[in-house]
Amino acid sequence: MREMLNIQKQLLPDLIDTMKKRYTILHHIMVSGIVGRRTLAGSLNTTERIMRAEVDFLKAQGLLEVEASGIRISAAGRQLLESIEPLVKDLFGLTELEERIRSHFGLKQVVIVPGDSDTSPHTKKELGRAGAAVLLKHVSQDEVIAVTGGSTTAEVAYHLSSSNSLKGSWFVPARGGLGESLEFQANTIASTMAKKTGAKYRLLHVPDHLGEEAYQSLMQDSTILEIIQFIRKARIVVHGIGEAMVMARRRKVDAGTTSNLQQDGALAEAFGYYFDRGGKILHKMPTVGLRIEDIQEMDCVIGVAGGKSKGEAIASVLRFGQEDILVTDEAAAIEIVHLLTS
């Protein structure tokens, strides 16, 4: 298959370009659910005239359905996308990127989606879809699954669907998170994932970060302690990865700690821990929830993060060495590989 693809690239480059273009249109519509032609043309940086011709062609092939409310993918279109996904990864050069990152960091699996989440909302949605697919593939019944907050894990939640494999399972927040915007709080995401899949959930209503005295006080509360003990039963965690300074500002970390993090070369934040370039932990926020030793005992740690700006941060967390699966985008993956060779 790959040899034939290489021949086509040499002899029929226009055919490959057309295939990429039509795949991108179909894929964008699938992730969007339903979309207008003008919006679609704007999202893919083309003219309405060109988009109309492409949509008419794909509709004639039975791959799209055009309604008054917009364009949606047909069952045949969805099936086609699923069947050609491995081929498309080769077309975009993603298979090689996946293997380079997987082998370098010793991961079980790397999944890369085309694009850059920093500049494309569509890519971020696709990151969520890919993250949801990975989770459903690796979960089994009666699991406790911990999730962190953030916009990317919120996209994973949005793309989950009812699954027999999740019956009897529980979704829980990996840590307290009342400091985040409501839709990006770990509690909200855990409950959304449960409702989407038919699983159950438990919530942890405590602030995102605490002073030492407040932390110790909460840890004496029997109700809080019981929920924390339940959360620490989790064998799977789905988490985002943030840039250290961005997350420090968002979480209103005090000026002294922020300055120390900057001086020490903090690049990444995950689970409430800050990491330097080599994956060393520089600082732990006093948060209630999963500890690093809990992460180290997990059966499956799934990191979902993308965007060119996060390449260094993702590499930093990968060097910490506890990830099993990475779901990222093309722009972040290229940055990560560049760091490996620079």
Coordinates of N, CA, C and O in Angstrom, one line a residue, residues 202-307:
R202 N -18.4 10.6 40.4 CA -18.4 11.3 41.7 C -17.6 12.6 41.5 O -16.7 12.7 40.6
L203 N -17.9 13.6 42.3 CA -17.4 14.9 42.2 C -16.6 15.3 43.4 O -16.8 14.7 44.5
L204 N -15.6 16.2 43.2 CA -14.8 16.7 44.3 C -14.9 18.2 44.4 O -14.3 18.9 43.6
H205 N -15.7 18.7 45.3 CA -15.9 20.2 45.4 C -15.0 20.9 46.3 O -15.3 21.2 47.4
V206 N -13.7 21.0 45.8 CA -12.7 21.8 46.5 C -12.0 22.7 45.5 O -12.0 22.4 44.3
P207 N -11.4 23.8 46.0 CA -10.6 24.7 45.2 C -9.5 24.0 44.4 O -9.0 23.0 44.9
D208 N -9.1 24.7 43.4 CA -8.0 24.1 42.5 C -6.6 24.1 43.3 O -5.9 23.2 43.2
H209 N -6.3 25.2 44.0 CA -5.1 25.2 44.8 C -5.4 25.8 46.2 O -6.3 26.7 46.3
L210 N -4.7 25.3 47.1 CA -4.9 25.6 48.5 C -3.7 26.1 49.2 O -2.6 25.7 48.9
G211 N -3.8 26.8 50.3 CA -2.7 27.1 51.2 C -2.5 25.8 52.0 O -3.4 24.9 52.1
E212 N -1.3 25.7 52.6 CA -1.0 24.5 53.4 C -1.9 24.2 54.5 O -2.4 23.1 54.7
E213 N -2.3 25.3 55.2 CA -3.2 25.1 56.4 C -4.6 24.6 55.9 O -5.2 23.7 56.5
A214 N -5.1 25.2 54.8 CA -6.4 24.7 54.3 C -6.3 23.3 53.7 O -7.3 22.5 53.9
Y215 N -5.2 23.0 53.1 CA -5.0 21.6 52.6 C -5.1 20.6 53.7 O -5.8 19.6 53.6
Q216 N -4.3 20.9 54.8 CA -4.3 19.9 55.9 C -5.7 19.8 56.6 O -6.1 18.7 57.0
S217 N -6.4 20.9 56.6 CA -7.7 20.9 57.2 C -8.7 20.0 56.4 O -9.4 19.2 57.0
L218 N -8.7 20.2 55.1 CA -9.5 19.4 54.2 C -9.2 18.0 54.3 O -10.1 17.1 54.2
M219 N -7.9 17.6 54.4 CA -7.6 16.2 54.5 C -8.0 15.5 55.8 O -7.9 14.3 55.9
Q220 N -8.5 16.3 56.7 CA -9.0 15.8 58.0 C -10.5 15.5 57.9 O -11.1 14.9 58.7
D221 N -11.2 16.1 56.8 CA -12.6 15.9 56.7 C -12.9 14.5 56.1 O -12.5 14.1 55.1
S222 N -13.8 13.8 56.8 CA -14.0 12.4 56.5 C -14.7 12.2 55.1 O -14.4 11.3 54.4
T223 N -15.6 13.2 54.8 CA -16.3 13.1 53.5 C -15.3 13.3 52.4 O -15.3 12.6 51.4
I224 N -14.5 14.4 52.5 CA -13.5 14.6 51.4 C -12.5 13.5 51.3 O -12.1 13.0 50.2
L225 N -12.1 13.0 52.5 CA -11.1 11.9 52.5 C -11.6 10.6 51.8 O -10.9 9.9 51.1
E226 N -12.9 10.3 52.0 CA -13.5 9.2 51.4 C -13.5 9.3 49.9 O -13.2 8.3 49.1
I227 N -13.9 10.5 49.4 CA -13.9 10.7 47.9 C -12.5 10.6 47.4 O -12.3 10.0 46.3
I228 N -11.5 11.2 48.1 CA -10.1 11.2 47.6 C -9.7 9.7 47.5 O -9.0 9.3 46.5
Q229 N -10.0 8.9 48.5 CA -9.6 7.5 48.5 C -10.2 6.8 47.3 O -9.6 5.9 46.7
F230 N -11.5 7.2 47.0 CA -12.1 6.6 45.8 C -11.4 7.0 44.5 O -11.2 6.2 43.6
I231 N -11.1 8.3 44.4 CA -10.4 8.8 43.2 C -9.0 8.1 43.0 O -8.6 7.8 41.9
R232 N -8.4 7.8 44.1 CA -7.1 7.1 44.0 C -7.1 5.7 43.7 O -6.1 5.0 43.5
K233 N -8.3 5.1 43.5 CA -8.5 3.8 43.0 C -8.4 3.8 41.4 O -8.4 2.7 40.8
A234 N -8.4 5.0 40.8 CA -8.4 5.1 39.4 C -7.2 4.3 38.8 O -6.1 4.4 39.3
R235 N -7.4 3.5 37.7 CA -6.4 2.8 37.0 C -6.1 3.5 35.6 O -5.1 3.1 34.9
I236 N -7.0 4.4 35.2 CA -6.8 5.1 34.0 C -6.9 6.6 34.3 O -7.8 7.0 35.0
V237 N -6.0 7.4 33.7 CA -6.2 8.9 33.8 C -6.1 9.5 32.4 O -5.2 9.1 31.6
V238 N -7.0 10.4 32.1 CA -6.9 11.2 30.9 C -6.6 12.7 31.3 O -7.3 13.3 32.1
H239 N -5.5 13.2 30.8 CA -5.1 14.5 31.3 C -4.6 15.4 30.2 O -4.1 15.0 29.1
G240 N -4.7 16.7 30.4 CA -4.1 17.7 29.5 C -2.7 18.1 29.9 O -2.2 17.6 31.0
I241 N -2.0 18.9 29.1 CA -0.7 19.3 29.4 C -0.7 20.8 29.1 O -1.1 21.3 28.0
G242 N -0.2 21.6 30.1 CA -0.2 23.1 29.9 C 1.2 23.7 29.9 O 2.2 23.0 30.4
E243 N 1.4 24.8 29.3 CA 2.6 25.6 29.4 C 2.7 26.1 30.8 O 1.8 26.7 31.4
A244 N 3.9 26.0 31.5 CA 4.0 26.3 32.9 C 3.6 27.7 33.2 O 2.8 27.9 34.2
M245 N 4.1 28.7 32.5 CA 3.8 30.1 32.9 C 2.4 30.5 32.6 O 1.7 31.2 33.3
V246 N 1.8 29.9 31.5 CA 0.4 30.1 31.2 C -0.5 29.6 32.3 O -1.4 30.2 32.8
M247 N -0.2 28.4 32.8 CA -0.9 27.7 33.8 C -0.8 28.4 35.2 O -1.7 28.5 36.0
A248 N 0.5 28.9 35.4 CA 0.7 29.6 36.7 C -0.1 30.9 36.8 O -0.7 31.2 37.8
R249 N -0.3 31.6 35.6 CA -1.1 32.8 35.6 C -2.6 32.5 35.8 O -3.3 33.1 36.5
R250 N -3.0 31.4 35.0 CA -4.4 31.0 35.1 C -4.8 30.6 36.5 O -5.9 30.8 36.9
R251 N -3.9 29.9 37.2 CA -4.2 29.4 38.5 C -3.9 30.4 39.6 O -3.9 30.0 40.8
K252 N -3.5 31.6 39.2 CA -3.2 32.7 40.1 C -2.1 32.3 41.2 O -2.3 32.5 42.4
V253 N -1.1 31.6 40.7 CA 0.0 31.2 41.6 C 0.7 32.5 42.0 O 0.9 33.5 41.2
D254 N 1.1 32.6 43.3 CA 1.7 33.8 43.8 C 3.0 34.2 43.1 O 3.7 33.4 42.5
A255 N 3.3 35.5 43.1 CA 4.4 36.1 42.4 C 5.7 35.4 42.7 O 6.5 35.2 41.8
G256 N 6.0 35.1 44.0 CA 7.2 34.5 44.4 C 7.4 33.1 43.8 O 8.5 32.8 43.2
T257 N 6.4 32.3 43.8 CA 6.5 31.0 43.3 C 6.6 31.0 41.8 O 7.4 30.3 41.2
T258 N 5.9 31.9 41.1 CA 5.9 32.1 39.7 C 7.4 32.5 39.3 O 7.9 32.0 38.3
S259 N 8.0 33.4 40.0 CA 9.3 33.9 39.7 C 10.3 32.7 39.8 O 11.2 32.5 39.0
N260 N 10.1 31.9 40.9 CA 11.0 30.7 41.1 C 10.9 29.7 40.0 O 11.9 29.1 39.5
L261 N 9.6 29.5 39.5 CA 9.4 28.6 38.4 C 10.1 29.0 37.2 O 10.7 28.2 36.5
Q262 N 10.0 30.3 36.9 CA 10.6 30.9 35.7 C 12.1 30.7 35.8 O 12.8 30.3 34.8
Q263 N 12.7 31.1 36.9 CA 14.2 31.0 37.1 C 14.7 29.5 37.0 O 15.8 29.3 36.5
D264 N 13.8 28.6 37.5 CA 14.2 27.2 37.4 C 14.0 26.5 36.1 O 14.3 25.3 35.9
G265 N 13.4 27.3 35.2 CA 13.2 26.7 33.8 C 12.0 25.8 33.7 O 12.0 24.9 32.9
A266 N 10.9 26.2 34.4 CA 9.7 25.4 34.3 C 9.1 25.5 32.9 O 8.9 26.6 32.4
L267 N 8.7 24.4 32.3 CA 8.2 24.4 30.9 C 6.7 23.9 30.9 O 6.0 24.3 30.0
A268 N 6.4 23.0 31.8 CA 5.1 22.3 31.6 C 4.4 22.1 33.0 O 5.1 22.1 34.0
E269 N 3.1 22.0 32.9 CA 2.3 21.7 34.1 C 1.3 20.6 33.7 O 0.7 20.6 32.6
A270 N 1.2 19.6 34.6 CA 0.3 18.5 34.5 C 0.0 17.9 35.9 O 1.0 17.8 36.7
F271 N -1.2 17.6 36.2 CA -1.6 17.1 37.5 C -1.4 18.0 38.6 O -1.4 17.6 39.8
G272 N -1.1 19.3 38.4 CA -0.7 20.2 39.5 C 0.8 20.2 39.8 O 1.2 20.8 40.7
Y273 N 1.6 19.6 38.9 CA 3.0 19.5 39.1 C 3.6 20.3 37.9 O 3.1 20.3 36.8
Y274 N 4.8 21.0 38.2 CA 5.5 21.7 37.2 C 6.8 21.0 36.9 O 7.5 20.6 37.8
F275 N 7.1 20.9 35.6 CA 8.3 20.2 35.1 C 9.2 21.1 34.3 O 8.8 22.0 33.6
D276 N 10.5 20.7 34.4 CA 11.5 21.4 33.6 C 11.8 20.7 32.3 O 11.1 19.7 32.0
R277 N 12.7 21.1 31.5 CA 13.0 20.6 30.2 C 13.3 19.1 30.3 O 12.9 18.3 29.4
G278 N 14.0 18.7 31.3 CA 14.4 17.3 31.4 C 13.3 16.4 32.1 O 13.5 15.2 32.3
G279 N 12.1 16.9 32.4 CA 11.1 16.1 33.0 C 11.2 16.1 34.5 O 10.4 15.3 35.1
K280 N 12.0 16.9 35.1 CA 12.2 16.9 36.6 C 11.0 17.7 37.2 O 10.7 18.8 36.7
I281 N 10.5 17.2 38.3 CA 9.4 18.0 39.0 C 10.1 19.1 39.8 O 11.0 18.9 40.6
L282 N 9.6 20.4 39.5 CA 10.2 21.5 40.2 C 9.3 22.0 41.3 O 9.8 22.6 42.3
H283 N 8.0 21.8 41.2 CA 7.1 22.3 42.2 C 5.7 21.6 42.1 O 5.3 21.1 41.1
K284 N 5.1 21.4 43.3 CA 3.8 20.7 43.4 C 2.9 21.7 44.0 O 3.2 22.2 45.1
M285 N 1.8 21.9 43.4 CA 0.7 22.7 44.0 C 0.0 21.9 45.1 O -0.2 20.7 44.9
P286 N -0.3 22.5 46.2 CA -1.0 21.8 47.3 C -2.5 21.6 46.9 O -3.4 22.3 47.3
T287 N -2.7 20.6 46.0 CA -4.1 20.4 45.6 C -4.6 19.0 46.1 O -3.8 18.1 46.4
V288 N -5.9 18.9 46.2 CA -6.5 17.7 46.7 C -6.8 16.8 45.5 O -7.5 17.2 44.5
G289 N -6.4 15.5 45.6 CA -6.7 14.6 44.5 C -5.6 13.6 44.3 O -4.9 13.2 45.2
L290 N -5.3 13.3 43.0 CA -4.2 12.3 42.7 C -2.9 12.9 43.0 O -2.6 14.1 42.7
R291 N -2.0 12.0 43.5 CA -0.6 12.4 43.8 C 0.2 11.8 42.6 O -0.2 10.9 41.9
I292 N 1.5 12.2 42.6 CA 2.3 11.7 41.5 C 2.5 10.2 41.7 O 2.7 9.4 40.7
E293 N 2.6 9.7 42.9 CA 2.8 8.2 43.2 C 1.5 7.5 42.7 O 1.7 6.3 42.3
D294 N 0.4 8.1 42.7 CA -0.8 7.5 42.1 C -0.7 7.3 40.6 O -1.1 6.3 40.0
I295 N -0.2 8.4 40.0 CA 0.0 8.4 38.5 C 1.0 7.2 38.2 O 0.8 6.5 37.2
Q296 N 2.0 7.1 38.9 CA 3.1 6.1 38.6 C 2.5 4.7 38.7 O 3.1 3.8 38.2
E297 N 1.4 4.5 39.5 CA 0.8 3.1 39.6 C -0.3 2.9 38.6 O -0.8 1.8 38.6
M298 N -0.6 3.8 37.8 CA -1.7 3.7 36.8 C -1.4 2.6 35.8 O -0.3 2.4 35.4
D299 N -2.5 2.0 35.3 CA -2.4 1.0 34.2 C -2.2 1.7 32.9 O -1.6 1.2 32.0
C300 N -2.9 2.9 32.8 CA -2.9 3.6 31.5 C -3.0 5.1 31.7 O -4.0 5.6 32.2
V301 N -1.9 5.8 31.3 CA -1.9 7.3 31.5 C -2.0 7.9 30.0 O -1.1 7.6 29.2
I302 N -3.0 8.6 29.8 CA -3.3 9.1 28.4 C -3.2 10.7 28.5 O -4.0 11.3 29.1
G303 N -2.2 11.2 27.8 CA -2.0 12.6 27.7 C -2.6 13.1 26.4 O -2.4 12.5 25.3
V304 N -3.5 14.2 26.4 CA -4.1 14.7 25.2 C -3.8 16.2 25.2 O -4.3 17.0 26.0
A305 N -3.0 16.6 24.3 CA -2.6 18.0 24.2 C -2.0 18.3 22.8 O -1.4 17.4 22.2
G306 N -2.2 19.5 22.3 CA -1.7 19.9 21.0 C -1.5 21.4 20.8 O -1.7 22.1 21.8
G307 N -1.0 21.7 19.6 CA -0.7 23.1 19.4 C 0.8 23.3 19.3 O 1.5 22.8 20.2

